[in-house]
């Protein structure tokens, strides 16, 4: 049986990055617009990218990688246009054979993944 994954809003509240009112506001906006709640929380300044990344890593039970201590070769960084990296808050960090390893604030962003695959 597949284990139920905790929702990102619950993790954000538990870690005290947002409060219930902020989550309710983001969920209401999501219902109205279809927008992702994390995008809403980020654009409204309720949450920063670093805290979101930590919570997503926790949600998916994956390690959180701080890029402060990670040396990224310049030829790898140049594989993704700056506009794309800024738009989707992602950065290429490594190349293994024909694959680029990315660090993303939101690894569930299907649009970002599609655009990077086209590149």
Coordinates of N, CA, C and O in Angstrom, one line a residue:
X1 N 0.8 -1.2 0.0 CA 0.0 0.0 0.0 C 0.9 1.3 0.0 O 1.9 1.3 0.7
X2 N 0.5 2.2 -0.8 CA 1.3 3.4 -0.9 C 1.1 4.3 0.3 O 0.0 4.6 0.7
X3 N 2.2 4.8 0.8 CA 2.2 5.7 2.0 C 1.6 7.1 1.6 O 2.0 7.6 0.6
X4 N 0.8 7.6 2.5 CA 0.2 8.9 2.2 C 1.2 10.0 2.5 O 1.8 10.0 3.6
X5 N 1.5 10.9 1.6 CA 2.5 11.9 1.8 C 1.8 13.1 2.4 O 0.7 13.5 2.1
X6 N 2.5 13.7 3.4 CA 2.0 14.9 4.1 C 1.9 16.1 3.1 O 2.8 16.3 2.3
X7 N 0.9 16.9 3.2 CA 0.7 18.0 2.3 C 1.7 19.1 2.7 O 2.0 19.3 3.8
X8 N 2.1 19.9 1.7 CA 3.1 20.9 1.9 C 2.6 22.0 2.8 O 3.4 22.5 3.7
X9 N 1.4 22.3 2.8 CA 0.8 23.3 3.7 C 0.9 22.9 5.1 O 1.3 23.7 6.0
X10 N 0.7 21.6 5.4 CA 0.8 21.1 6.8 C 2.3 21.2 7.3 O 2.5 21.5 8.4
X11 N 3.2 20.8 6.4 CA 4.6 20.9 6.7 C 5.0 22.3 7.0 O 5.8 22.6 8.0
X12 N 4.6 23.3 6.2 CA 5.0 24.7 6.3 C 4.4 25.2 7.7 O 5.2 25.9 8.4
X13 N 3.2 24.8 8.0 CA 2.7 25.3 9.3 C 3.4 24.6 10.5 O 3.8 25.3 11.4
X14 N 3.6 23.3 10.4 CA 4.3 22.6 11.5 C 5.7 23.2 11.7 O 6.2 23.3 12.9
X15 N 6.4 23.6 10.7 CA 7.7 24.2 10.8 C 7.7 25.7 11.1 O 8.7 26.3 11.1
X16 N 6.5 26.2 11.2 CA 6.2 27.6 11.6 C 6.7 28.6 10.5 O 7.1 29.7 10.9
X17 N 6.7 28.2 9.3 CA 7.1 29.1 8.2 C 5.9 30.0 7.8 O 6.1 31.1 7.3
X18 N 4.7 29.4 7.9 CA 3.5 30.2 7.7 C 2.5 29.8 8.8 O 2.7 28.9 9.6
X19 N 1.3 30.6 8.8 CA 0.3 30.3 9.8 C -1.0 29.8 9.0 O -1.0 29.8 7.8
X20 N -1.9 29.4 9.8 CA -3.2 28.8 9.1 C -3.9 29.8 8.3 O -4.4 29.5 7.2
X21 N -3.9 31.1 8.7 CA -4.6 32.1 7.9 C -3.9 32.3 6.5 O -4.6 32.4 5.5
X22 N -2.6 32.2 6.5 CA -1.8 32.3 5.2 C -2.2 31.2 4.3 O -2.4 31.3 3.1
X23 N -2.2 30.0 4.9 CA -2.5 28.8 4.1 C -3.9 28.8 3.6 O -4.2 28.6 2.4
X24 N -4.9 29.3 4.4 CA -6.3 29.4 4.0 C -6.4 30.4 2.8 O -7.1 30.1 1.9
X25 N -5.7 31.5 2.9 CA -5.7 32.5 1.9 C -5.1 31.9 0.6 O -5.7 32.1 -0.5
X26 N -4.0 31.2 0.7 CA -3.4 30.5 -0.5 C -4.3 29.5 -1.1 O -4.5 29.4 -2.3
X27 N -5.0 28.7 -0.3 CA -5.9 27.6 -0.8 C -7.1 28.3 -1.4 O -7.6 27.7 -2.5
X28 N -7.6 29.4 -0.9 CA -8.8 30.0 -1.5 C -8.4 30.6 -2.9 O -9.1 30.4 -3.9
X29 N -7.2 31.1 -3.0 CA -6.7 31.6 -4.3 C -6.5 30.5 -5.2 O -6.8 30.6 -6.4
X30 N -6.0 29.4 -4.8 CA -5.8 28.2 -5.6 C -7.1 27.7 -6.2 O -7.2 27.4 -7.4
X31 N -8.1 27.6 -5.4 CA -9.5 27.2 -5.8 C -10.0 28.1 -6.9 O -10.6 27.7 -7.9
X32 N -9.7 29.4 -6.7 CA -10.3 30.4 -7.7 C -9.5 30.5 -9.0 O -10.0 30.6 -10.0
X33 N -8.1 30.3 -8.9 CA -7.3 30.6 -10.0 C -6.6 29.3 -10.6 O -6.1 29.4 -11.7
X34 N -6.5 28.3 -9.8 CA -5.7 27.1 -10.2 C -4.2 27.3 -9.9 O -3.4 26.4 -10.2
X35 N -3.8 28.4 -9.3 CA -2.4 28.6 -9.0 C -1.9 27.7 -7.9 O -2.7 27.3 -7.1
X36 N -0.7 27.3 -8.0 CA -0.1 26.5 -6.9 C 0.0 27.3 -5.6 O 0.5 28.4 -5.7
X37 N -0.3 26.7 -4.5 CA -0.2 27.5 -3.2 C 1.2 27.9 -2.9 O 1.3 29.0 -2.4
X38 N 2.2 27.2 -3.2 CA 3.5 27.6 -2.9 C 3.9 28.8 -3.8 O 4.6 29.7 -3.3
X39 N 3.5 28.9 -5.0 CA 3.8 30.0 -5.8 C 3.1 31.3 -5.2 O 3.7 32.3 -5.2
X40 N 1.9 31.1 -4.8 CA 1.1 32.2 -4.1 C 1.9 32.7 -2.9 O 2.1 33.9 -2.7
X41 N 2.3 31.7 -2.0 CA 3.0 32.1 -0.8 C 4.3 32.8 -1.0 O 4.6 33.7 -0.3
X42 N 5.0 32.4 -2.1 CA 6.3 33.0 -2.4 C 6.0 34.4 -3.0 O 6.7 35.3 -2.6
X43 N 5.1 34.5 -3.9 CA 4.9 35.8 -4.6 C 4.3 36.9 -3.6 O 4.5 38.1 -3.8
X44 N 3.6 36.4 -2.6 CA 3.1 37.4 -1.6 C 4.0 37.6 -0.4 O 3.6 38.3 0.5
X45 N 5.2 37.0 -0.5 CA 6.2 37.3 0.6 C 5.9 36.6 1.9 O 6.5 36.9 2.9
X46 N 5.0 35.6 1.9 CA 4.7 34.8 3.1 C 5.8 33.8 3.4 O 5.9 33.2 4.5
X47 N 6.6 33.4 2.4 CA 7.5 32.3 2.4 C 8.7 32.7 1.5 O 8.6 33.4 0.5
X48 N 9.9 32.2 1.9 CA 11.0 32.3 1.0 C 11.4 31.0 0.4 O 11.0 29.9 0.9
X49 N 12.2 31.1 -0.7 CA 12.6 29.9 -1.4 C 13.3 28.8 -0.6 O 13.1 27.6 -0.8
X50 N 14.2 29.3 0.2 CA 15.0 28.4 1.0 C 14.2 27.6 2.0 O 14.3 26.3 2.1
X51 N 13.2 28.2 2.7 CA 12.4 27.5 3.6 C 11.4 26.5 2.9 O 11.2 25.4 3.3
X52 N 11.0 27.0 1.7 CA 10.1 26.1 0.9 C 10.9 24.8 0.4 O 10.4 23.7 0.5
X53 N 12.1 25.0 0.0 CA 13.0 23.9 -0.4 C 13.2 22.9 0.7 O 13.1 21.7 0.5
X54 N 13.4 23.4 1.9 CA 13.6 22.5 3.0 C 12.3 21.7 3.3 O 12.4 20.5 3.6
X55 N 11.2 22.3 3.2 CA 9.9 21.6 3.4 C 9.6 20.6 2.3 O 9.1 19.5 2.6
X56 N 9.9 21.0 1.1 CA 9.7 20.0 0.0 C 10.6 18.8 0.1 O 10.2 17.7 -0.1
X57 N 11.9 19.1 0.5 CA 12.8 17.9 0.8 C 12.2 17.0 1.9 O 12.2 15.8 1.8
X58 N 11.7 17.7 2.9 CA 11.0 16.9 4.0 C 9.8 16.1 3.5 O 9.7 14.9 3.8
X59 N 9.0 16.7 2.7 CA 7.8 16.1 2.1 C 8.1 14.9 1.3 O 7.5 13.8 1.4
X60 N 9.2 14.9 0.5 CA 9.6 13.8 -0.3 C 10.7 12.9 0.3 O 11.2 12.0 -0.4
X61 N 11.0 13.2 1.5 CA 12.0 12.5 2.3 C 13.3 12.4 1.4 O 13.9 11.3 1.3
X62 N 13.7 13.5 0.9 CA 15.0 13.6 0.2 C 15.9 14.6 0.9 O 15.4 15.5 1.7
X63 N 17.2 14.5 0.7 CA 18.1 15.4 1.4 C 17.9 16.9 0.8 O 17.6 17.1 -0.3
X64 N 18.1 17.8 1.7 CA 18.2 19.2 1.3 C 19.6 19.6 1.0 O 20.5 19.3 1.8
X65 N 19.8 20.2 -0.2 CA 21.2 20.5 -0.6 C 21.3 22.0 -0.6 O 20.6 22.7 -1.4
X66 N 22.1 22.5 0.3 CA 22.4 24.0 0.3 C 23.5 24.2 -0.7 O 24.6 23.6 -0.7
X67 N 23.2 25.1 -1.7 CA 24.2 25.4 -2.7 C 25.3 26.3 -2.3 O 26.3 26.5 -3.0
X68 N 25.3 26.8 -1.1 CA 26.4 27.6 -0.6 C 27.7 26.8 -0.6 O 28.8 27.4 -0.8
X69 N 27.7 25.5 -0.3 CA 28.9 24.7 -0.2 C 29.1 23.9 -1.5 O 30.0 23.0 -1.5
X70 N 28.4 24.1 -2.5 CA 28.4 23.2 -3.7 C 29.1 24.0 -4.8 O 28.6 25.1 -5.2
X71 N 30.2 23.5 -5.4 CA 30.9 24.1 -6.5 C 30.3 23.6 -7.8 O 30.4 22.4 -8.1
X72 N 29.7 24.5 -8.5 CA 29.1 24.2 -9.8 C 29.9 24.7 -10.9 O 30.2 25.9 -11.0
X73 N 30.4 23.8 -11.8 CA 31.2 24.2 -13.0 C 30.4 25.2 -13.9 O 29.2 25.0 -14.1
X74 N 31.1 26.2 -14.4 CA 30.4 27.2 -15.2 C 29.8 26.6 -16.5 O 28.7 27.1 -16.9
X75 N 30.4 25.6 -17.1 CA 29.8 25.0 -18.3 C 28.4 24.3 -18.0 O 27.6 24.3 -18.8
X76 N 28.3 23.9 -16.7 CA 27.0 23.2 -16.3 C 25.9 24.3 -16.1 O 24.8 24.2 -16.6
X77 N 26.3 25.4 -15.5 CA 25.3 26.5 -15.2 C 24.8 27.0 -16.6 O 23.6 27.4 -16.7
X78 N 25.7 27.1 -17.6 CA 25.3 27.7 -18.8 C 24.4 26.8 -19.7 O 23.9 27.2 -20.7
X79 N 24.1 25.6 -19.2 CA 23.2 24.7 -20.0 C 21.7 25.1 -20.0 O 21.0 24.8 -20.8
X80 N 21.4 25.9 -18.9 CA 20.0 26.4 -18.8 C 20.0 27.9 -18.9 O 20.8 28.6 -18.2
X81 N 19.2 28.6 -19.8 CA 19.2 30.0 -19.9 C 18.8 30.7 -18.5 O 18.0 30.1 -17.8
X82 N 19.5 31.8 -18.3 CA 19.2 32.5 -17.0 C 17.7 32.8 -16.8 O 17.2 32.7 -15.7
X83 N 17.1 33.2 -17.9 CA 15.6 33.5 -17.8 C 14.8 32.3 -17.3 O 13.9 32.5 -16.5
X84 N 15.1 31.2 -17.8 CA 14.4 29.9 -17.4 C 14.7 29.6 -16.0 O 13.8 29.3 -15.2
X85 N 16.0 29.7 -15.6 CA 16.4 29.4 -14.2 C 15.7 30.3 -13.2 O 15.2 29.9 -12.2
X86 N 15.6 31.6 -13.6 CA 15.0 32.6 -12.7 C 13.5 32.4 -12.7 O 12.9 32.5 -11.6
X87 N 12.9 32.1 -13.8 CA 11.4 32.0 -13.9 C 11.0 30.8 -13.0 O 9.9 30.9 -12.4
X88 N 11.7 29.7 -13.0 CA 11.3 28.5 -12.3 C 12.1 28.2 -11.0 O 11.9 27.2 -10.4
X89 N 13.0 29.1 -10.7 CA 13.8 28.9 -9.5 C 14.5 27.6 -9.5 O 14.3 26.7 -8.6
X90 N 15.3 27.4 -10.5 CA 16.1 26.2 -10.6 C 17.5 26.5 -11.0 O 17.8 27.6 -11.6
X91 N 18.3 25.5 -10.8 CA 19.7 25.7 -11.3 C 20.3 24.3 -11.6 O 20.1 23.3 -10.9
X92 N 21.0 24.2 -12.7 CA 21.7 22.9 -13.1 C 22.9 22.8 -12.2 O 23.7 23.8 -12.1
X93 N 23.2 21.7 -11.7 CA 24.4 21.5 -10.8 C 25.4 20.5 -11.3 O 26.5 20.5 -10.9
X94 N 24.9 19.6 -12.1 CA 25.8 18.5 -12.5 C 25.3 17.9 -13.8 O 24.1 17.9 -14.1
X95 N 26.2 17.3 -14.6 CA 25.8 16.6 -15.8 C 26.4 15.1 -15.6 O 27.6 15.0 -15.4
X96 N 25.5 14.2 -15.8 CA 25.9 12.8 -15.8 C 25.4 12.2 -17.1 O 24.2 12.1 -17.4
X97 N 26.4 11.8 -17.9 CA 26.1 11.3 -19.3 C 25.3 12.3 -20.0 O 25.7 13.5 -20.2
X98 N 24.1 12.0 -20.5 CA 23.2 12.9 -21.2 C 22.1 13.6 -20.3 O 21.2 14.1 -20.8
X99 N 22.3 13.5 -19.0 CA 21.3 14.0 -18.1 C 21.9 15.2 -17.3 O 23.0 15.2 -16.9
X100 N 21.0 16.2 -17.1 CA 21.4 17.3 -16.3 C 20.7 17.2 -15.0 O 19.5 16.9 -14.9
X101 N 21.4 17.3 -13.9 CA 20.9 17.3 -12.5 C 20.5 18.7 -12.1 O 21.4 19.6 -12.2
X102 N 19.3 18.9 -11.7 CA 18.8 20.2 -11.4 C 18.4 20.3 -9.9 O 18.0 19.3 -9.3
X103 N 18.6 21.4 -9.3 CA 18.1 21.7 -8.0 C 16.9 22.7 -8.2 O 17.1 23.7 -8.9
X104 N 15.7 22.4 -7.7 CA 14.5 23.2 -8.0 C 13.9 23.5 -6.7 O 13.8 22.6 -5.8
X105 N 13.3 24.7 -6.6 CA 12.5 25.0 -5.4 C 11.3 24.2 -5.4 O 10.8 23.7 -4.4
X106 N 10.7 24.0 -6.6 CA 9.4 23.2 -6.7 C 9.6 22.1 -7.7 O 9.3 22.3 -8.9
X107 N 10.0 20.9 -7.3 CA 10.2 19.8 -8.2 C 8.9 19.3 -8.8 O 8.9 18.4 -9.7
X108 N 7.8 19.8 -8.4 CA 6.5 19.3 -8.9 C 6.0 20.2 -10.0 O 4.9 20.0 -10.6
X109 N 6.7 21.3 -10.4 CA 6.3 22.2 -11.4 C 6.5 21.6 -12.8 O 7.6 21.5 -13.3
X110 N 5.4 21.0 -13.3 CA 5.4 20.3 -14.6 C 5.9 21.2 -15.7 O 6.6 20.8 -16.6
X111 N 5.4 22.5 -15.7 CA 5.8 23.4 -16.8 C 7.3 23.6 -16.8 O 8.0 23.7 -17.9
X112 N 7.9 23.7 -15.6 CA 9.4 23.9 -15.5 C 10.1 22.7 -16.1 O 11.0 22.8 -16.9
X113 N 9.6 21.5 -15.7 CA 10.3 20.3 -16.2 C 10.1 20.2 -17.7 O 11.1 19.9 -18.4
X114 N 9.0 20.5 -18.2 CA 8.8 20.4 -19.7 C 9.7 21.4 -20.4 O 10.3 21.1 -21.4
X115 N 9.8 22.6 -19.9 CA 10.6 23.6 -20.6 C 12.1 23.2 -20.5 O 12.8 23.4 -21.5
X116 N 12.5 22.7 -19.4 CA 13.9 22.3 -19.3 C 14.2 21.1 -20.2 O 15.3 21.0 -20.9
X117 N 13.3 20.2 -20.3 CA 13.4 19.0 -21.2 C 13.6 19.5 -22.7 O 14.3 18.9 -23.5
X118 N 12.8 20.5 -23.1 CA 12.9 21.1 -24.4 C 14.3 21.7 -24.7 O 14.8 21.6 -25.8
X119 N 14.8 22.3 -23.7 CA 16.2 23.0 -23.8 C 17.2 21.9 -24.0 O 18.1 22.0 -24.8

